[in-house]
Coordinates of C-alpha atoms and ligand atoms in Angstrom, one line a residue:
M1 CA 19.1 4.4 13.3
D2 CA 19.8 4.0 9.7
R3 CA 20.4 6.3 7.2
I4 CA 20.4 6.0 3.3
R5 CA 23.3 8.2 1.6
I6 CA 22.6 8.9 -2.3
V7 CA 24.8 10.3 -4.9
G8 CA 22.6 12.3 -7.7
G9 CA 24.0 12.0 -11.2
P10 CA 24.0 8.2 -12.9
E11 CA 21.0 7.1 -14.9
L12 CA 19.4 3.8 -14.3
H13 CA 20.2 1.0 -16.3
G14 CA 19.1 -2.6 -15.9
V15 CA 16.0 -4.9 -14.3
I16 CA 14.3 -4.1 -11.3
P17 CA 12.1 -7.4 -10.2
I18 CA 8.8 -5.8 -8.6
S19 CA 7.8 -7.4 -5.7
G20 CA 4.5 -8.8 -4.3
A21 CA 2.1 -5.8 -3.2
K22 CA 2.3 -4.6 0.5
N23 CA -1.2 -3.5 0.5
A24 CA -2.7 -6.6 -1.1
A25 CA -0.8 -9.3 1.1
L26 CA -2.1 -7.4 4.5
P27 CA -5.5 -8.2 3.9
L28 CA -5.0 -11.5 2.5
M29 CA -2.9 -12.6 5.7
I30 CA -5.6 -11.2 7.8
A31 CA -8.1 -13.4 5.9
S32 CA -6.6 -16.7 7.4
L33 CA -8.5 -15.6 10.4
L34 CA -11.3 -16.6 8.5
T35 CA -11.0 -20.3 8.5
N36 CA -9.3 -23.0 10.5
E37 CA -7.5 -24.5 7.8
T38 CA -4.4 -23.1 6.3
L39 CA -4.3 -20.5 4.1
T40 CA -0.9 -20.6 1.6
L41 CA 0.1 -17.1 0.3
E42 CA 3.1 -16.7 -2.1
N43 CA 5.0 -13.6 -3.4
V44 CA 4.5 -11.8 0.1
P45 CA 7.2 -9.2 0.1
R46 CA 9.9 -9.1 3.0
L47 CA 8.2 -6.0 4.7
A48 CA 8.8 -4.7 8.0
D49 CA 4.6 -4.1 7.7
I50 CA 4.4 -7.7 6.9
T51 CA 6.5 -9.1 10.3
A52 CA 4.3 -7.0 12.5
L53 CA 1.2 -8.1 11.3
L54 CA 2.4 -11.5 11.2
R55 CA 3.1 -10.7 15.0
I56 CA -0.5 -9.6 15.5
L57 CA -2.1 -12.4 13.9
Q58 CA 0.3 -14.6 16.2
N59 CA -1.3 -13.1 19.3
H60 CA -5.2 -14.3 17.6
G61 CA -3.6 -17.9 17.2
V62 CA -2.4 -17.7 13.9
D63 CA 0.4 -20.5 13.5
Y64 CA 2.7 -19.8 10.5
K65 CA 5.5 -21.1 8.3
I66 CA 7.7 -19.4 6.0
D67 CA 9.5 -21.5 3.1
G68 CA 12.8 -20.9 3.1
K69 CA 14.6 -19.8 0.8
R70 CA 15.4 -22.3 -2.2
P71 CA 18.4 -23.1 -4.2
G72 CA 19.3 -20.9 -7.3
E73 CA 16.5 -18.1 -5.8
V74 CA 17.4 -15.0 -5.9
Q75 CA 16.8 -12.8 -3.0
T76 CA 14.0 -10.8 -4.2
T77 CA 11.8 -13.3 -5.0
G78 CA 9.0 -13.5 -2.8
R79 CA 8.3 -15.5 0.3
T80 CA 5.4 -18.2 0.5
L81 CA 3.6 -18.1 4.3
H82 CA 1.4 -20.5 5.7
L83 CA -0.7 -19.6 7.9
Q84 CA -3.5 -21.0 10.1
A85 CA -5.6 -20.2 12.4
A86 CA -7.1 -23.3 14.6
A87 CA -8.2 -22.0 16.9
I88 CA -9.0 -17.9 18.3
V89 CA -7.1 -18.1 21.1
D90 CA -7.9 -14.1 21.7
T91 CA -10.5 -11.8 20.1
T92 CA -8.8 -8.7 21.2
A93 CA -6.5 -6.8 19.1
P94 CA -4.5 -4.1 21.4
Y95 CA -3.2 -0.8 21.1
D96 CA 0.0 -1.2 21.5
L97 CA 0.0 -3.5 18.4
V98 CA -2.8 -1.7 16.3
S99 CA -1.1 1.9 17.1
K100 CA 2.1 0.9 15.0
M101 CA 0.4 -0.2 11.9
R102 CA -3.2 0.8 10.6
A103 CA -4.3 -1.7 8.3
S104 CA -4.0 -4.5 11.8
F105 CA -7.3 -2.9 12.7
W106 CA -8.8 -4.8 9.7
V107 CA -9.0 -7.8 12.1
V108 CA -12.1 -6.6 13.7
A109 CA -14.0 -8.3 10.6
P110 CA -12.3 -11.5 10.4
L111 CA -12.7 -12.4 14.2
L112 CA -16.2 -10.5 14.8
A113 CA -17.5 -13.2 11.4
R114 CA -15.8 -16.0 13.1
M115 CA -16.1 -15.6 16.9
G116 CA -19.2 -13.3 17.1
E117 CA -16.8 -10.6 18.9
A118 CA -13.8 -8.4 18.4
K119 CA -12.0 -5.3 20.5
V120 CA -10.1 -3.8 18.7
S121 CA -8.3 -0.8 19.6
L122 CA -8.9 2.8 17.4
P123 CA -6.0 3.0 15.0
G124 CA -5.7 6.8 15.3
G125 CA -4.1 9.3 13.1
C126 CA -1.2 9.3 11.3
A127 CA 1.1 11.4 9.4
I128 CA -1.0 11.6 6.4
G129 CA -4.7 12.9 8.1
T130 CA -7.3 11.7 11.1
R131 CA -8.0 8.3 9.0
P132 CA -11.1 7.6 10.8
V133 CA -12.8 4.3 10.4
D134 CA -16.6 5.6 10.8
F135 CA -17.2 4.0 7.3
L136 CA -15.9 0.7 8.9
L137 CA -18.0 0.2 11.6
M138 CA -21.0 1.6 9.3
A139 CA -20.7 -1.1 7.3
L140 CA -20.2 -4.1 10.1
E141 CA -23.5 -2.5 12.2
K142 CA -25.6 -3.0 8.7
L143 CA -24.2 -6.4 9.0
G144 CA -26.3 -6.6 12.3
A145 CA -23.1 -5.9 14.7
S146 CA -23.6 -3.8 18.2
I147 CA -20.9 -1.4 18.1
E148 CA -19.5 0.5 21.5
I149 CA -16.4 2.3 22.2
E150 CA -15.1 2.1 25.4
A151 CA -11.9 3.4 26.8
G152 CA -10.0 3.5 23.3
Y153 CA -11.5 0.4 22.1
V154 CA -13.9 -0.9 19.1
V155 CA -16.5 -3.4 21.1
A156 CA -17.7 -5.4 17.9
K157 CA -20.9 -8.3 19.0
A158 CA -22.8 -10.3 17.0
R159 CA -23.7 -13.3 19.6
K160 CA -25.6 -14.4 16.8
G161 CA -23.3 -14.5 14.0
L162 CA -23.6 -11.6 11.2
R163 CA -26.5 -11.3 8.5
G164 CA -26.1 -9.5 5.0
G165 CA -27.1 -6.8 4.7
E166 CA -26.9 -3.2 1.9
I167 CA -23.8 -1.2 2.2
V168 CA -23.5 2.1 1.1
F169 CA -20.2 3.6 1.3
P170 CA -20.8 7.7 1.2
K171 CA -16.9 7.7 -0.1
V172 CA -14.4 5.2 -1.9
T173 CA -12.5 3.5 1.2
V174 CA -10.1 0.3 0.1
G175 CA -9.9 -0.5 4.0
G176 CA -14.1 -0.3 4.6
T177 CA -14.2 -2.2 1.2
H178 CA -12.1 -5.1 2.2
T179 CA -13.8 -5.8 6.2
A180 CA -16.8 -5.3 4.5
L181 CA -16.0 -8.3 2.2
M182 CA -14.7 -10.2 4.6
A183 CA -17.1 -10.1 6.8
A184 CA -19.8 -10.2 4.7
S185 CA -18.3 -13.1 3.4
L186 CA -18.9 -15.7 6.9
A187 CA -22.2 -13.8 7.4
H188 CA -26.4 -15.2 7.5
G189 CA -27.7 -14.0 3.8
D190 CA -26.4 -11.7 1.2
T191 CA -24.9 -8.8 0.9
T192 CA -24.0 -6.1 -1.5
I193 CA -21.6 -3.1 -1.2
H194 CA -22.5 -0.1 -3.0
N195 CA -19.4 2.1 -3.7
A196 CA -17.0 0.1 -3.3
A197 CA -14.1 0.1 -3.8
R198 CA -12.4 -1.1 -7.4
E199 CA -8.5 -1.4 -6.6
P200 CA -6.8 -3.9 -7.4
E201 CA -6.1 -5.0 -4.4
I202 CA -9.2 -5.5 -3.6
V203 CA -9.8 -8.0 -6.9
D204 CA -7.0 -10.1 -5.0
L205 CA -8.6 -10.4 -1.6
A206 CA -11.9 -11.1 -3.5
D207 CA -10.4 -13.6 -6.1
C208 CA -8.5 -15.5 -2.4
L209 CA -11.9 -15.2 -0.7
V210 CA -13.3 -17.1 -3.5
K211 CA -10.5 -19.6 -3.4
M212 CA -11.6 -20.0 0.3
G213 CA -15.0 -20.9 -0.8
A214 CA -16.6 -17.5 -0.9
K215 CA -19.4 -16.3 -3.0
I216 CA -18.6 -12.8 -4.8
K217 CA -19.7 -11.1 -7.9
G218 CA -18.6 -7.8 -9.0
A219 CA -15.4 -7.3 -7.4
G220 CA -13.3 -4.5 -9.6
T221 CA -16.6 -2.6 -10.1
S222 CA -18.7 -0.5 -7.8
T223 CA -20.9 -2.6 -6.9
I224 CA -20.1 -6.1 -4.9
E225 CA -22.1 -9.1 -4.4
I226 CA -22.6 -11.8 -1.7
S227 CA -23.8 -14.6 -1.0
G228 CA -22.6 -15.8 3.2
V229 CA -21.9 -19.0 3.5
A230 CA -21.6 -21.4 7.0
R231 CA -17.9 -22.2 6.8
L232 CA -14.4 -21.1 4.7
G233 CA -11.5 -23.6 4.1
G234 CA -8.0 -23.3 2.9
A235 CA -6.2 -22.4 -0.3
R236 CA -3.3 -21.4 -2.2
H237 CA -2.9 -17.9 -3.6
A238 CA -0.1 -15.5 -4.8
V239 CA -0.3 -11.8 -3.9
L240 CA -0.5 -9.6 -7.0
P241 CA 2.5 -7.3 -8.1
D242 CA 3.2 -4.0 -6.1
R243 CA 1.6 -1.1 -8.5
I244 CA 3.0 1.4 -5.9
E245 CA 6.8 -0.2 -6.4
T246 CA 6.3 -0.4 -9.9
G247 CA 5.2 3.3 -10.2
T248 CA 8.2 4.8 -7.9
Y249 CA 10.3 2.6 -10.1
A250 CA 9.4 4.1 -13.1
M251 CA 9.5 7.6 -11.7
A252 CA 12.5 7.2 -10.2
V253 CA 13.8 6.0 -13.9
A254 CA 12.1 9.3 -14.9
M255 CA 13.8 11.3 -12.6
A256 CA 16.9 9.8 -13.6
G257 CA 17.3 8.8 -16.9
G258 CA 18.2 5.9 -18.7
D259 CA 16.3 2.8 -19.4
V260 CA 14.8 0.0 -16.7
L261 CA 12.6 -3.2 -17.1
L262 CA 10.2 -3.5 -13.9
E263 CA 10.3 -7.1 -14.5
G264 CA 6.8 -8.4 -14.0
A265 CA 5.1 -5.5 -13.6
R266 CA 1.1 -5.0 -15.1
P267 CA 0.3 -2.2 -16.9
E268 CA -3.2 -2.5 -16.4
L269 CA -2.7 -2.1 -12.5
L270 CA -1.4 1.5 -12.6
Q271 CA -2.6 2.6 -16.3
S272 CA -3.3 6.3 -15.2
A273 CA 0.0 6.6 -14.0
L274 CA 1.3 5.1 -17.1
D275 CA -0.4 7.7 -18.9
T276 CA 0.9 10.2 -16.7
L277 CA 4.2 8.9 -17.0
T278 CA 3.8 9.0 -21.2
A279 CA 2.5 12.3 -21.1
S280 CA 5.6 13.6 -18.9
G281 CA 7.7 12.9 -22.3
V282 CA 8.9 9.4 -21.1
D283 CA 8.8 5.7 -22.9
I284 CA 6.5 2.8 -22.0
I285 CA 6.7 -0.3 -23.5
S286 CA 4.8 -2.8 -21.7
S287 CA 5.3 -6.6 -22.6
N288 CA 5.0 -10.2 -21.4
E289 CA 8.0 -9.8 -18.9
G290 CA 7.2 -6.4 -17.3
I291 CA 6.8 -2.9 -18.3
R292 CA 10.1 -0.8 -19.6
V293 CA 10.7 2.9 -18.4
R294 CA 13.0 4.9 -20.5
R295 CA 14.1 8.3 -21.0
N296 CA 16.8 8.9 -22.9
G297 CA 17.7 13.4 -22.7
A298 CA 14.7 14.1 -23.7
P299 CA 13.2 16.9 -21.1
I300 CA 10.6 16.1 -18.0
M301 CA 7.2 17.8 -19.5
P302 CA 4.9 19.2 -16.7
V303 CA 1.9 17.7 -15.9
D304 CA -1.1 18.3 -14.1
V305 CA -2.5 15.5 -11.8
S306 CA -5.5 14.9 -9.3
T307 CA -5.4 12.1 -7.2
D308 CA -8.4 9.4 -6.9
P309 CA -9.7 6.1 -6.1
F310 CA -8.8 3.5 -8.6
P311 CA -8.6 3.2 -11.8
G312 CA -7.3 7.1 -11.2
F313 CA -4.1 8.3 -10.3
P314 CA -3.3 6.9 -7.2
T315 CA -2.3 9.1 -3.9
D316 CA 0.4 7.0 -2.7
L317 CA 2.4 7.9 -6.0
Q318 CA 1.5 11.5 -5.5
A319 CA 4.9 12.7 -3.5
Q320 CA 6.7 10.3 -5.8
F321 CA 5.3 12.2 -9.1
M322 CA 5.4 15.8 -6.9
A323 CA 9.1 14.6 -7.4
L324 CA 9.8 14.1 -10.7
M325 CA 7.7 17.2 -11.6
T326 CA 10.0 19.7 -9.5
R327 CA 12.7 18.8 -12.6
A328 CA 9.9 19.8 -15.7
K329 CA 10.2 22.2 -18.0
G330 CA 7.4 24.4 -16.8
A331 CA 4.7 24.3 -13.8
S332 CA 2.5 21.4 -13.0
R333 CA -0.3 21.2 -10.4
I334 CA -1.1 18.5 -7.9
T335 CA -4.4 18.4 -6.7
E336 CA -4.5 15.4 -3.4
T337 CA -7.9 14.5 -3.0
I338 CA -8.1 11.1 -0.6
F339 CA -6.5 12.7 2.3
E340 CA -6.5 15.9 3.8
N341 CA -3.0 15.9 4.9
R342 CA -0.6 14.1 2.3
F343 CA 2.0 17.2 1.6
M344 CA 4.4 16.7 4.6
H345 CA 7.0 15.9 1.8
V346 CA 6.8 19.3 0.3
Q347 CA 9.3 21.1 2.9
E348 CA 11.3 17.9 2.3
L349 CA 11.9 18.7 -1.0
A350 CA 12.2 22.1 -0.9
R351 CA 15.2 21.1 0.6
F352 CA 16.9 20.3 -2.5
G353 CA 16.2 23.7 -3.9
A354 CA 12.4 22.8 -5.3
K355 CA 9.9 25.4 -6.0
I356 CA 6.4 24.3 -4.5
R357 CA 3.4 26.5 -3.3
L358 CA 0.4 25.3 -1.4
D359 CA -2.8 25.6 -2.1
N360 CA -5.6 24.0 -0.3
D361 CA -5.3 20.4 -1.2
M362 CA -3.4 21.7 -4.7
A363 CA 0.6 21.7 -4.5
I364 CA 2.3 24.2 -7.4
V365 CA 5.2 22.9 -8.8
T366 CA 7.6 25.1 -10.6
G367 CA 10.2 22.8 -12.8
V368 CA 13.8 23.7 -11.1
E369 CA 17.0 23.4 -13.5
K370 CA 18.1 21.7 -10.8
L371 CA 18.5 20.3 -7.1
T372 CA 21.0 20.1 -5.0
G373 CA 21.8 16.7 -2.5
A374 CA 20.5 17.7 1.3
P375 CA 19.6 15.9 4.3
V376 CA 16.5 14.9 4.7
M377 CA 13.4 13.1 6.4
A378 CA 9.9 12.2 6.0
T379 CA 7.2 11.2 7.8
D380 CA 5.3 8.1 5.6
L381 CA 6.5 5.8 3.5
R382 CA 5.7 7.0 0.2
A383 CA 6.6 10.6 1.3
S384 CA 10.1 9.2 2.2
V385 CA 11.1 7.2 -1.5
S386 CA 9.7 10.4 -3.4
L387 CA 13.0 12.0 -1.3
V388 CA 15.0 9.2 -3.1
I389 CA 13.8 10.0 -6.4
A390 CA 14.8 13.6 -5.8
A391 CA 18.1 12.4 -4.4
L392 CA 18.6 10.7 -7.4
A393 CA 18.9 13.5 -10.1
A394 CA 20.1 15.9 -7.1
E395 CA 23.9 17.1 -7.4
G396 CA 25.9 15.9 -5.0
E397 CA 24.8 13.6 -1.9
T398 CA 21.9 13.3 0.1
M399 CA 21.0 11.8 3.5
V400 CA 17.6 10.6 3.8
H401 CA 17.1 9.9 7.3
R402 CA 14.1 7.9 9.3
V403 CA 14.7 5.2 6.8
Y404 CA 12.5 2.7 9.2
H405 CA 9.3 4.2 6.7
L406 CA 11.2 2.5 3.7
D407 CA 11.7 -0.7 5.3
R408 CA 7.8 -0.6 5.7
G409 CA 7.0 -0.8 2.5
F410 CA 10.1 -1.2 -0.6
E411 CA 11.6 -4.7 -0.2
H412 CA 15.7 -4.4 -1.2
L413 CA 15.5 -0.9 -2.3
E414 CA 19.3 0.2 -2.0
Q415 CA 19.7 -3.5 -4.0
K416 CA 17.1 -2.5 -6.4
L417 CA 18.7 1.0 -7.1
V418 CA 22.5 0.1 -7.0
A419 CA 21.8 -2.8 -9.7
C420 CA 20.5 -0.2 -11.8
G421 CA 24.0 1.8 -11.4
A422 CA 22.5 4.3 -8.5
V423 CA 25.2 5.3 -5.8
I424 CA 22.7 4.5 -2.6
E425 CA 24.0 2.8 0.4
R426 CA 22.3 2.5 4.0
L427 CA 24.7 3.7 6.8
A428 CA 23.7 1.7 10.1
G429 CA 23.2 4.0 13.6
Ligands
EPZ1 C1 -5.6 2.0 2.1 O1 -5.9 2.8 3.1 C2 -4.0 1.9 1.4 N1 -3.7 1.4 2.6 C3 -3.6 3.4 1.5 O2 -2.0 2.9 1.6 C4 -4.2 3.7 0.7 O3 -3.6 5.6 0.5 C5 -5.6 4.4 0.5 O4 -5.9 2.5 0.9 C6 -6.4 5.0 -0.8 O5 -5.9 4.4 -1.7 C7 -3.7 -0.3 2.7 O6 -4.5 -0.8 1.3 C8 -2.9 -0.9 3.5 P1 -9.0 4.4 2.7 P2 -7.3 2.9 3.6 O7 -10.0 3.8 3.9 O8 -8.1 1.9 3.4 C9 -11.6 8.0 4.5 C10 0.4 2.9 2.1 O9 1.2 4.0 2.3 N2 -12.1 7.3 5.3 O10 -9.4 4.2 0.9 O11 -6.6 3.1 5.3 C11 -10.1 8.5 4.7 O12 -9.9 9.3 5.7 C12 -0.9 3.7 2.8 O13 0.3 2.1 1.8 C13 -13.4 8.0 6.4 O14 -13.1 9.4 6.5 O15 -7.7 4.2 3.0 C14 -9.9 8.7 3.5 O16 -9.6 10.4 3.1 C15 -1.2 4.6 3.1 N3 -13.6 6.8 7.4 C16 -10.6 8.2 2.2 O17 -11.7 7.6 3.2 C17 -13.1 5.9 7.6 O18 -14.0 5.1 7.8 C18 -9.8 6.9 1.8 O19 -9.6 6.1 2.8 C19 -12.4 5.0 6.4 C20 -11.6 5.8 5.4

């Protein structure tokens, strides 16, 4: 298995192009199942999760083409995918495919809406918690589906098609909102989603569905109204920039020091994280080109944060921010409110010499003068990248194991950091 070797110390200077968002690209790709026409997606990142989802969609009958690299195009430019589900050949999403990636469970919505049936393996838990799908199933039931669990599979049926309804999510759920949006777009009649997720990836999916012919109002607010249509058509849509990748590199610069332009990044997608970084002593300058992040010798100040649904501080940046706080001039409290078990990086950060105490859903991080490189490994992709951030400022060498987690969510991680002066390389085998 590949490893990543990092020698800490150098500041980061230069430009990092921000890729298309993984968590927007995945539901957008799934939306291709809603129509027999071609959905063209631009700015799709090159990631293991994207490849895995292509395999799953292919199993349902999606044909896809990937545009080749054009002359003069830099490697980090996202790809263009053309997806066409002319006919759905299989409404079953099997365990061996779904178990590898949770988001693939969301195919249940378009399959059910278009074909009147879907059989999708339950995704199961993962390293960050149990992550049930009860809200997703409740939403489909509100749209008239019958749901049964048979031998580890969700069997969803709506023989006469889905019909509009009132969906009230008891807790904000990104996946629940994605599935409800897709299902309601092809349902008979009107649907209202209450307590909808407001994440930018929801807005991106809704924008694309509207281009496909859906009637959606209110995406980006807590109440979304959808008037179902009989059919959806093809469209062309560019995936929005990855706010989690943006925040991750911003924290890397904050940690290592230096001055980097995060090219193509959009501040409104992660304002709360940028405000937190500003409070920690980092200069954040937004422009048409992107976001410039700068820390020239100023100390890292401790800041308390609590994760929250958008527009709050994202749970997907919690581990990275904790890495930064390990070097702060004082103690900070980091509270995780979204997932019950998302502190797996704490024991790995401790290997660098970080001082972190856990108290239920809160981590109390006491900044230390120096971190020291160490062999580390992590159990999910955001935790893995927090170890990379710690390593950039640690004395000596760090070896990050299980890098396949990083490949799921960070396009060209080593190349982007090397271009800014980091000492980081991938060792095969
Ligand atoms: C999405 O997961 C993201 N994944 C996650 O990113 C992200 O951490 C999460 O949203 C929160 O922002 C993708 O977009 C592919 P939820 P999702 O439904 O949709 C509970 C990453 O690293 N819940 O918003 O699965 C759930 O357990 C990943 O890129 C139920 O109880 O998250 C959690 O506590 C990790 N029942 C909370 O709601 C349900 O049926 C929010 O989860 C559904 C969710």
